[in-house]
PDB file of C-alpha atoms in Angstrom:
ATOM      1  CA  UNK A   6     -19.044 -12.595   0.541  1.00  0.00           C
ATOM      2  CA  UNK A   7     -18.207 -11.746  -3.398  1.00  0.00           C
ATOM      3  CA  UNK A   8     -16.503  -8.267  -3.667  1.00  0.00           C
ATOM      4  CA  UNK A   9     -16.670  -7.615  -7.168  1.00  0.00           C
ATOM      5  CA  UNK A  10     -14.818  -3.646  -7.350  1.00  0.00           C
ATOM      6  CA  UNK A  11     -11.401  -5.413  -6.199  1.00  0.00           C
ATOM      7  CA  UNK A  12      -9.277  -5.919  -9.182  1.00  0.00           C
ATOM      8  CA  UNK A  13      -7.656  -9.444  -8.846  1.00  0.00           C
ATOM      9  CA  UNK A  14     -10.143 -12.037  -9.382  1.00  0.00           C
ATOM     10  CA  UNK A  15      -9.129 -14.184  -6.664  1.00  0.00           C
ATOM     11  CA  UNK A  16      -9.353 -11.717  -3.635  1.00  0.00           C
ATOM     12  CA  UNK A  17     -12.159 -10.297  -4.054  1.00  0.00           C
ATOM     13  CA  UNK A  18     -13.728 -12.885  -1.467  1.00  0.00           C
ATOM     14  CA  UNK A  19     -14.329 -12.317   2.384  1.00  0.00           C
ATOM     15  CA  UNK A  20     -14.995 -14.327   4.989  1.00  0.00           C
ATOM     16  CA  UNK A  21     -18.903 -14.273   6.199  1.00  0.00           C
ATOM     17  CA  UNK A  22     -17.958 -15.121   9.469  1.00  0.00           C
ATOM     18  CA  UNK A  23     -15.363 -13.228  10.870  1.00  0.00           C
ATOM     19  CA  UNK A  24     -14.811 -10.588   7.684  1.00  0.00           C
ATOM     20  CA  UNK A  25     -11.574 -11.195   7.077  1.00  0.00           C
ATOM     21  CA  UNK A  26     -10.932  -9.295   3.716  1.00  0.00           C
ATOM     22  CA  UNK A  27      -9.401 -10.994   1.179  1.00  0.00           C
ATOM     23  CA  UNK A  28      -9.548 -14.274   1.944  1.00  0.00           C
ATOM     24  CA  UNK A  29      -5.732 -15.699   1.593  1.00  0.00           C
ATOM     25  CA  UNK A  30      -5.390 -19.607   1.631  1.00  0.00           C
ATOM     26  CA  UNK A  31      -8.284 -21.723   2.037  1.00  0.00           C
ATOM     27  CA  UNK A  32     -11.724 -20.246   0.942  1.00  0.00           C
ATOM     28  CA  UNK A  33     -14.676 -22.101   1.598  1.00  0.00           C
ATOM     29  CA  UNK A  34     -17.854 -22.037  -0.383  1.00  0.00           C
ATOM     30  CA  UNK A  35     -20.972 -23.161   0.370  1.00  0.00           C
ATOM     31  CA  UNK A  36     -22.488 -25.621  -2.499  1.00  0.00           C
ATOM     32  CA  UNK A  37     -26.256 -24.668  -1.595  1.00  0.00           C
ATOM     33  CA  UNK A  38     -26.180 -21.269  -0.406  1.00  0.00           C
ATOM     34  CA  UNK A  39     -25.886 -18.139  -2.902  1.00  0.00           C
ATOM     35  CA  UNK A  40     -23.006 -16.332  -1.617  1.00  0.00           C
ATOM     36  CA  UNK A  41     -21.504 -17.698   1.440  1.00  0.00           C
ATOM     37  CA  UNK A  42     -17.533 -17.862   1.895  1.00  0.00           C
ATOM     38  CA  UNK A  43     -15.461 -18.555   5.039  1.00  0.00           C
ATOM     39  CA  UNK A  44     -11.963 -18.703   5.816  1.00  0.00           C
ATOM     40  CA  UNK A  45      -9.934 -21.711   6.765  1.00  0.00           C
ATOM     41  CA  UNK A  46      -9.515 -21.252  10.315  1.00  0.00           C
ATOM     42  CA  UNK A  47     -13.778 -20.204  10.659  1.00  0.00           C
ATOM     43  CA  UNK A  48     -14.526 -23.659   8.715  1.00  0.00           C
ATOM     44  CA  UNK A  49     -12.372 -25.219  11.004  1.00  0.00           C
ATOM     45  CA  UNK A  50     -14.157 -23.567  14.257  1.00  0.00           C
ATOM     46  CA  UNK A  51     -17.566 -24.605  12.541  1.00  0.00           C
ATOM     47  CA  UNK A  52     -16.574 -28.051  11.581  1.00  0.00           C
ATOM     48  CA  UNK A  53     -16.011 -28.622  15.546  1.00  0.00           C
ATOM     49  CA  UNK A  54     -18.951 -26.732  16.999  1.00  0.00           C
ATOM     50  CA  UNK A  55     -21.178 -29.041  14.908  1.00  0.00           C
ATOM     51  CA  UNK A  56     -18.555 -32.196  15.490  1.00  0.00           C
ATOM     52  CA  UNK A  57     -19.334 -31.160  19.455  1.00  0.00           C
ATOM     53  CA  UNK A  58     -23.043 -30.037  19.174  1.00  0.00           C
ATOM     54  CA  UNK A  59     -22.610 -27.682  21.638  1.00  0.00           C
ATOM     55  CA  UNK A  60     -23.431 -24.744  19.932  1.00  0.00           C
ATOM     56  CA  UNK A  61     -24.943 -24.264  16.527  1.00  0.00           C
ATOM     57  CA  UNK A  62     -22.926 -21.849  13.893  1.00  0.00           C
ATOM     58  CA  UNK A  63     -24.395 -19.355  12.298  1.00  0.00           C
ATOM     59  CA  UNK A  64     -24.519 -21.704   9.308  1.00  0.00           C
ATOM     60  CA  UNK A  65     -26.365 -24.910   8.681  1.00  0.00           C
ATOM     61  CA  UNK A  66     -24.546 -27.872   9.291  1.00  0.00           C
ATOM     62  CA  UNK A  67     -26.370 -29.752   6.233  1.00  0.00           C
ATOM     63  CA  UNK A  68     -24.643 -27.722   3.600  1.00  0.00           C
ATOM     64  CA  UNK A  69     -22.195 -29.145   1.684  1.00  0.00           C
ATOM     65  CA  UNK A  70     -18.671 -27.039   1.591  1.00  0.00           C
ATOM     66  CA  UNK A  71     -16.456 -26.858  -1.083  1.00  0.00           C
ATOM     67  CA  UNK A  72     -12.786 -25.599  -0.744  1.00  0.00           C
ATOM     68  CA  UNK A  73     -10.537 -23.380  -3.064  1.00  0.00           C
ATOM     69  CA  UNK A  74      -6.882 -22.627  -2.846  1.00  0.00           C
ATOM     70  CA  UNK A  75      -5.848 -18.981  -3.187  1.00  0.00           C
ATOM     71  CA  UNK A  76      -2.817 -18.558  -5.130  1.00  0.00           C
ATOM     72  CA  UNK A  77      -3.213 -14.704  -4.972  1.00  0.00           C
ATOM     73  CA  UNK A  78      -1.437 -12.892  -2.151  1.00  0.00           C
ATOM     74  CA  UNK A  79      -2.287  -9.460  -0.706  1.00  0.00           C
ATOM     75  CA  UNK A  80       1.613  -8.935  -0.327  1.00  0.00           C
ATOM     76  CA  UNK A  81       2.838  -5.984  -2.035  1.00  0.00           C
ATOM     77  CA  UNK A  82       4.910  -6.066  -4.849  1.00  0.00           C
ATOM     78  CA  UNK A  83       8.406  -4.926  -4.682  1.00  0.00           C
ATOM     79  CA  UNK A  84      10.031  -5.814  -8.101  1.00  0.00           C
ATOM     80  CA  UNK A  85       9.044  -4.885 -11.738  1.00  0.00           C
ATOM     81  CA  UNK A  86       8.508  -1.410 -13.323  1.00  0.00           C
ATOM     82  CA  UNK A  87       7.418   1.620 -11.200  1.00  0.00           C
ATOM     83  CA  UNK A  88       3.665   1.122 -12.958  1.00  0.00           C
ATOM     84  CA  UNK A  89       3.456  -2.475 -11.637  1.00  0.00           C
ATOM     85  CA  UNK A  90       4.248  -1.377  -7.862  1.00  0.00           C
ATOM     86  CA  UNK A  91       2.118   1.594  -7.739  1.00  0.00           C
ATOM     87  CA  UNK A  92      -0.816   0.023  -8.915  1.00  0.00           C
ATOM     88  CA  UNK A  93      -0.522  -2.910  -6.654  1.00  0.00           C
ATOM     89  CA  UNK A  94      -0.058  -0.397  -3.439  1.00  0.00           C
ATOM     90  CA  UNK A  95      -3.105   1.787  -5.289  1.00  0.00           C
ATOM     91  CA  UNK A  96      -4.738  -1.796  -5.149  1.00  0.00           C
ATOM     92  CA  UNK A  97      -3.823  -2.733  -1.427  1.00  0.00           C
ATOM     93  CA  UNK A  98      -5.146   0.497  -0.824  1.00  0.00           C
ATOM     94  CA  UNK A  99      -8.337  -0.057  -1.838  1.00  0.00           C
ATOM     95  CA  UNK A 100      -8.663  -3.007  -0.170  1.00  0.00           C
ATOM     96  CA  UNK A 101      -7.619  -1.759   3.653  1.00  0.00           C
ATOM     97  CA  UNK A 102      -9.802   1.140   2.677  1.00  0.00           C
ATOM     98  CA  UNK A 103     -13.027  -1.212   1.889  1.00  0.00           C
ATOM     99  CA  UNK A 104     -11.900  -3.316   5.045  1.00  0.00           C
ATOM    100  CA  UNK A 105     -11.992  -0.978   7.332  1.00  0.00           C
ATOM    101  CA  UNK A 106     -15.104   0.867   6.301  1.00  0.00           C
ATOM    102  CA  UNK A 107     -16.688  -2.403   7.204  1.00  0.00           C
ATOM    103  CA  UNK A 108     -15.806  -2.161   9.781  1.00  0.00           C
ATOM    104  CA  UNK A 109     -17.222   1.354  10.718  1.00  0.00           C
ATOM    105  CA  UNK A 110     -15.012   3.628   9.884  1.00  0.00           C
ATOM    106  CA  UNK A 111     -17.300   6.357   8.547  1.00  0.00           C
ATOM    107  CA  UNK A 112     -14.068   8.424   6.433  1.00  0.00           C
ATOM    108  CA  UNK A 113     -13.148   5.271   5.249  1.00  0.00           C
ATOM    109  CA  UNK A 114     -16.541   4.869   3.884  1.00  0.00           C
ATOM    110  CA  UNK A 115     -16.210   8.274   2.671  1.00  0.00           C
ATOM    111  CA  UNK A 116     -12.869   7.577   0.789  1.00  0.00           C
ATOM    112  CA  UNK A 117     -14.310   4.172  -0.380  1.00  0.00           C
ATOM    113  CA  UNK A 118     -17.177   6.278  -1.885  1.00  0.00           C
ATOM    114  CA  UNK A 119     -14.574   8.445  -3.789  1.00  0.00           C
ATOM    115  CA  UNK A 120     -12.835   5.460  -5.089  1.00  0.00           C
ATOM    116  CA  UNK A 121     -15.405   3.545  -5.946  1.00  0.00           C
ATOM    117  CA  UNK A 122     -16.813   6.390  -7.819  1.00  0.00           C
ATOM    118  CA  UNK A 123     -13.436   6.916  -9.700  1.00  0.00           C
ATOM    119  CA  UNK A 124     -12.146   3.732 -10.190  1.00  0.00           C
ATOM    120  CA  UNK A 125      -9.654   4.198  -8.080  1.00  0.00           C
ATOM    121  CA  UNK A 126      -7.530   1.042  -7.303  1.00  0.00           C
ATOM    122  CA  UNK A 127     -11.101  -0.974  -7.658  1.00  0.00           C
ATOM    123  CA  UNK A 128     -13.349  -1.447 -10.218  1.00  0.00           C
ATOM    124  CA  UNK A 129     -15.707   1.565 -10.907  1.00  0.00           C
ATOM    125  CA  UNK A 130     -18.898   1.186  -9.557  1.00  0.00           C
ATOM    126  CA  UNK A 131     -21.617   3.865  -9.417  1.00  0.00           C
ATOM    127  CA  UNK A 132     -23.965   2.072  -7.397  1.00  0.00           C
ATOM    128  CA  UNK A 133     -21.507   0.854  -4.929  1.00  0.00           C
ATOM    129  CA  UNK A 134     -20.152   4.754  -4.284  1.00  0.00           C
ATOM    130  CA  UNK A 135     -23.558   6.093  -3.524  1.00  0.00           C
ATOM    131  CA  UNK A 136     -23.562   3.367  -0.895  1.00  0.00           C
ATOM    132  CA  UNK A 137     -20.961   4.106   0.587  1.00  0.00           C
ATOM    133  CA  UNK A 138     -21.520   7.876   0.091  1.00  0.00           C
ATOM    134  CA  UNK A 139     -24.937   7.388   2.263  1.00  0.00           C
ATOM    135  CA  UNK A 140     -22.910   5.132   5.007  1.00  0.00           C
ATOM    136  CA  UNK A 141     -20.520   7.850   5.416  1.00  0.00           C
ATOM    137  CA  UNK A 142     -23.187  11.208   5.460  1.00  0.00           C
ATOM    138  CA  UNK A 143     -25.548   8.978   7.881  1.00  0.00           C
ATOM    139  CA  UNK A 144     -22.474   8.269  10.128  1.00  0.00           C
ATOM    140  CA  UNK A 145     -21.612  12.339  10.172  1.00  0.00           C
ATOM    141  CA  UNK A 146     -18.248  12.020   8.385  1.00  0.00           C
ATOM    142  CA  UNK A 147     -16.081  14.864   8.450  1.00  0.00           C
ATOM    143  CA  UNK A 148     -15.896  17.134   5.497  1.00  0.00           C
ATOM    144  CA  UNK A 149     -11.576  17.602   4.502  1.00  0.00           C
ATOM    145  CA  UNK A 150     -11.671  20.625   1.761  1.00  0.00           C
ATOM    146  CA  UNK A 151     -10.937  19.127  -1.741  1.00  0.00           C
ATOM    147  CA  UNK A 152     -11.155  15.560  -0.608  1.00  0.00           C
ATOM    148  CA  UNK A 153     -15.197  14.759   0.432  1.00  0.00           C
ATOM    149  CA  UNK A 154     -16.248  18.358  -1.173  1.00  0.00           C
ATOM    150  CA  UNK A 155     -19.333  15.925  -2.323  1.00  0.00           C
ATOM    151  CA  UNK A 156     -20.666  15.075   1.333  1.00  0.00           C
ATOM    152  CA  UNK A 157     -22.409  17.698   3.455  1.00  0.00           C
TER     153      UNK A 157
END
């Protein structure tokens, strides 16, 4: 699945199958369908379900796959100016945050919201927040003073 709020190009991929968030390594990409990404080791699982026929994925074995190397790393950053590292940990951040509201983590959706809105660590997106914002109010998120003074 595309991600498009996370900042470096290259992670802003996760896996379909098992949601791993970003992708690091091997990304595959299906060649027919719109938006459908898995992860090395998932590809690998699916390649021998339909090599054994035992079980069919949740993907069609018909589709062609095409594979990308990830050059990126979700490893922080430890060297270069104090700007550099902070907005690489602001940027990790984001990331865990979006992962585990995925998860289910209603005040991580509620956070997510926040950033989203902002720009925080991510690439601002309006639409995206309100999202999030209606995840987290549906799932009964609690209100912290000053932090989610926008949810009920």
């Amino acid at each position: 699945m595309y991600e498009p709020c996370i900042l470096k190009r290259e992670l802003q991929y996760s896996c379909d199958l098992c949601g791993e968030l970003p992708i690091v390594g091997k990304r595959w990409c299906c060649n027919v369908c719109e938006d459908f990404d898995v992860c090395d080791s998932c590809h690998s699982v699916q390649a021998m379900r339909e090599r054994d026929a035992d079980h069919a994925g949740p993907h069609s074995a018909d589709h062609a796959m095409t594979s990308f190397d990830t050059t990126e790393s979700n490893e922080p950053v430890h060297t270069g100016s104090l700007k550099t590292v902070m907005a690489d940990a602001i940027q990790r951040w984001f990331v865990d945050t979006l992962r585990n509201a995925k998860n289910g983590d209603i005040n991580q959706a509620a956070l997510l919201a926040e950033m989203l809105a902002t720009g925080y660590g991510c690439n601002k997106d309006p639409d995206e927040a309100r999202y999030w914002k209606q995840v987290a109010r549906n799932g009964g998120a609690r209100r912290i003073e000053g932090v989610y003074d926008e949810l009920p």
